[in-house]
Amino acid sequence: GCKWQLQKLRRYLTAKHGAETVETLFRDIDNIFIRSLQSVQKVFINDKHCFELYGYDILLDEDLKPWLIEVNASPSLTASSQEDYEMKYRLLEDTLNVVDMEGRLSGREKRVGGYDLMWNDGPVYREDFSLDSLGSTCFTANTHLGCVNDRKKHLGQLKAFSGQKRA
């Protein structure tokens, strides 16, 4: 299939449908991520020495309503193009930064590289009463899904914090 960077897709949809419609779409996608993770939260292995990467397949209908097709545990990291390779390389680099084997994170971060951090009782969501298909209460994430992400800036902040912590 044809792969688009999320930022390119967001720009295209904004030009075609308007900023408000696209904001609603990406909020609804965030809600799908949050609700799907909440639905299996009790069966997650609660071990700080383990992690898993998930890949979400989302279909957009003609009304820009997102539909969750499937969630893949350990999605393929095989690259189909140079751009895909670079995206997956950054994904792995950022994943290892989130795992934080070196102990550089404070626990108060909202973003690490290209990740918006989401966890229970964390800084990420507030109640929102929309998206009826997912239940009575949904959450509007404090995320930057598909937005311009200054990944290097966020990683630079980690390096600066790491230097302060060692001193």
Short mmCIF file of C-alpha atoms in Angstrom, two decimals:
data_model
loop_
_atom_site.label_atom_id
_atom_site.label_comp_id
_atom_site.label_asym_id
_atom_site.label_seq_id
_atom_site.Cartn_x
_atom_site.Cartn_y
_atom_site.Cartn_z
CA GLY A 1 0.00 0.00 0.00
CA CYS A 2 0.83 3.65 -0.11
CA LYS A 3 2.35 5.06 3.08
CA TRP A 4 2.14 8.73 3.99
CA GLN A 5 3.90 10.44 6.84
CA LEU A 6 1.31 11.46 9.41
CA GLN A 7 2.20 15.15 9.04
CA LYS A 8 1.64 14.98 5.27
CA LEU A 9 -1.71 13.26 5.77
CA ARG A 10 -2.74 15.87 8.31
CA ARG A 11 -1.79 18.75 5.97
CA TYR A 12 -3.65 17.14 3.06
CA LEU A 13 -6.80 16.54 5.10
CA THR A 14 -6.66 20.06 6.56
CA ALA A 15 -6.46 21.57 3.06
CA LYS A 16 -9.38 19.43 1.91
CA HIS A 17 -11.67 19.44 4.99
CA GLY A 18 -10.54 22.30 7.24
CA ALA A 19 -8.60 22.53 10.48
CA GLU A 20 -11.56 21.99 12.83
CA THR A 21 -12.63 18.76 11.11
CA VAL A 22 -9.08 17.42 11.16
CA GLU A 23 -8.61 18.37 14.83
CA THR A 24 -11.75 16.36 15.61
CA LEU A 25 -10.44 13.43 13.55
CA PHE A 26 -7.08 13.32 15.32
CA ARG A 27 -8.74 13.74 18.73
CA ASP A 28 -10.95 10.77 17.86
CA ILE A 29 -7.89 8.73 16.83
CA ASP A 30 -6.22 9.64 20.14
CA ASN A 31 -9.38 8.44 21.90
CA ILE A 32 -9.19 5.13 20.03
CA PHE A 33 -5.61 4.65 21.24
CA ILE A 34 -6.51 5.49 24.84
CA ARG A 35 -9.72 3.43 24.96
CA SER A 36 -8.12 0.38 23.35
CA LEU A 37 -5.26 0.45 25.87
CA GLN A 38 -7.68 0.99 28.76
CA SER A 39 -9.72 -2.02 27.63
CA VAL A 40 -6.74 -4.36 28.13
CA GLN A 41 -5.03 -2.53 30.96
CA LYS A 42 -5.82 -5.19 33.57
CA VAL A 43 -4.15 -7.93 31.51
CA PHE A 44 -0.96 -6.01 30.70
CA ILE A 45 2.13 -7.48 32.24
CA ASN A 46 2.98 -4.93 34.92
CA ASP A 47 6.75 -5.29 34.84
CA LYS A 48 8.95 -2.24 34.54
CA HIS A 49 11.61 -4.45 32.95
CA CYS A 50 9.43 -5.20 29.88
CA PHE A 51 7.89 -3.20 27.07
CA GLU A 52 5.98 -3.85 23.88
CA LEU A 53 5.45 -1.81 20.74
CA TYR A 54 1.98 -1.75 19.15
CA GLY A 55 0.96 -0.83 15.62
CA TYR A 56 -2.55 0.49 15.00
CA ASP A 57 -4.38 0.09 11.69
CA ILE A 58 -7.04 2.80 11.39
CA LEU A 59 -9.42 3.24 8.47
CA LEU A 60 -11.03 6.61 7.70
CA ASP A 61 -14.49 6.59 6.13
CA GLU A 62 -15.82 9.26 3.75
CA ASP A 63 -17.00 11.33 6.74
CA LEU A 64 -13.51 11.19 8.28
CA LYS A 65 -14.69 8.91 11.04
CA PRO A 66 -11.81 6.68 12.18
CA TRP A 67 -12.38 2.95 12.53
CA LEU A 68 -9.98 0.68 14.38
CA ILE A 69 -9.18 -2.27 12.12
CA GLU A 70 -6.62 -4.03 14.30
CA VAL A 71 -3.84 -3.57 16.81
CA ASN A 72 -0.62 -5.42 16.07
CA ALA A 73 1.72 -6.44 18.86
CA SER A 74 5.32 -6.20 17.70
CA PRO A 75 4.53 -4.71 14.27
CA SER A 76 6.90 -5.26 11.37
CA LEU A 77 9.92 -2.99 11.34
CA THR A 78 10.88 -3.93 7.79
CA ALA A 79 11.27 -0.79 5.69
CA SER A 80 9.77 -0.47 2.21
CA SER A 81 11.58 2.76 1.27
CA GLN A 82 14.33 5.06 2.51
CA GLU A 83 11.73 7.34 4.11
CA ASP A 84 10.11 4.34 5.83
CA TYR A 85 13.55 3.19 7.04
CA GLU A 86 14.30 6.60 8.55
CA MET A 87 10.89 6.73 10.26
CA LYS A 88 11.34 3.26 11.77
CA TYR A 89 14.92 4.04 12.83
CA ARG A 90 13.65 7.15 14.68
CA LEU A 91 10.81 5.07 16.16
CA LEU A 92 13.27 2.54 17.59
CA GLU A 93 15.60 5.27 18.87
CA ASP A 94 12.69 7.05 20.57
CA THR A 95 11.35 3.75 21.95
CA LEU A 96 14.68 3.06 23.63
CA ASN A 97 14.69 6.62 25.03
CA VAL A 98 11.22 6.00 26.53
CA VAL A 99 12.40 2.68 27.99
CA ASP A 100 15.09 4.81 29.69
CA MET A 101 17.63 2.13 30.52
CA GLU A 102 20.11 4.88 31.45
CA GLY A 103 17.76 6.52 33.96
CA ARG A 104 17.74 9.94 32.26
CA LEU A 105 14.01 10.63 32.57
CA SER A 106 12.49 12.45 35.53
CA GLY A 107 9.05 10.85 35.23
CA ARG A 108 7.45 14.24 34.54
CA GLU A 109 8.03 14.27 30.78
CA LYS A 110 5.03 14.68 28.51
CA ARG A 111 7.02 13.95 25.35
CA VAL A 112 10.14 11.98 24.54
CA GLY A 113 11.37 12.31 20.96
CA GLY A 114 8.39 11.52 18.76
CA TYR A 115 6.35 9.99 21.60
CA ASP A 116 3.58 11.70 23.52
CA LEU A 117 3.64 9.86 26.85
CA MET A 118 0.29 8.52 28.02
CA TRP A 119 -0.29 6.78 31.34
CA ASN A 120 -2.93 6.56 34.03
CA ASP A 121 -3.14 9.60 36.28
CA GLY A 122 -0.53 11.28 34.09
CA PRO A 123 -0.60 14.63 32.29
CA VAL A 124 -2.24 13.43 29.13
CA TYR A 125 -6.02 13.40 29.18
CA ARG A 126 -9.12 15.16 30.32
CA GLU A 127 -12.72 14.03 30.02
CA ASP A 128 -14.56 14.81 26.80
CA PHE A 129 -18.11 13.86 25.92
CA SER A 130 -17.96 13.15 22.21
CA LEU A 131 -17.28 10.19 19.96
CA ASP A 132 -20.42 8.29 21.01
CA SER A 133 -19.28 5.06 19.37
CA LEU A 134 -16.64 4.49 22.06
CA GLY A 135 -18.84 4.93 25.10
CA SER A 136 -20.21 7.70 27.25
CA THR A 137 -16.91 9.27 28.23
CA CYS A 138 -13.92 9.74 25.97
CA PHE A 139 -10.64 11.42 26.57
CA THR A 140 -9.02 14.26 24.72
CA ALA A 141 -5.35 13.57 24.73
CA ASN A 142 -2.75 16.25 25.19
CA THR A 143 -0.91 14.84 22.19
CA HIS A 144 0.63 16.14 19.02
CA LEU A 145 -0.48 13.34 16.68
CA GLY A 146 0.40 14.32 13.13
CA CYS A 147 1.65 17.77 14.13
CA VAL A 148 5.05 19.21 13.43
CA ASN A 149 7.28 17.56 16.00
CA ASP A 150 10.64 19.05 16.83
CA ARG A 151 12.00 15.64 17.75
CA LYS A 152 15.61 16.84 17.92
CA LYS A 153 14.62 19.56 20.40
CA HIS A 154 12.95 17.01 22.69
CA LEU A 155 15.93 14.66 22.47
CA GLY A 156 18.26 17.61 23.17
CA GLN A 157 16.29 18.34 26.33
CA LEU A 158 16.90 14.75 27.42
CA LYS A 159 20.64 15.15 26.88
CA ALA A 160 20.66 18.42 28.85
CA PHE A 161 18.70 16.79 31.69
CA SER A 162 21.04 13.81 31.62
CA GLY A 163 24.05 16.09 32.04
CA GLN A 164 22.44 17.89 35.01
CA LYS A 165 21.51 14.63 36.70
CA ARG A 166 25.10 13.34 36.64
CA ALA A 167 26.59 16.52 38.10
#
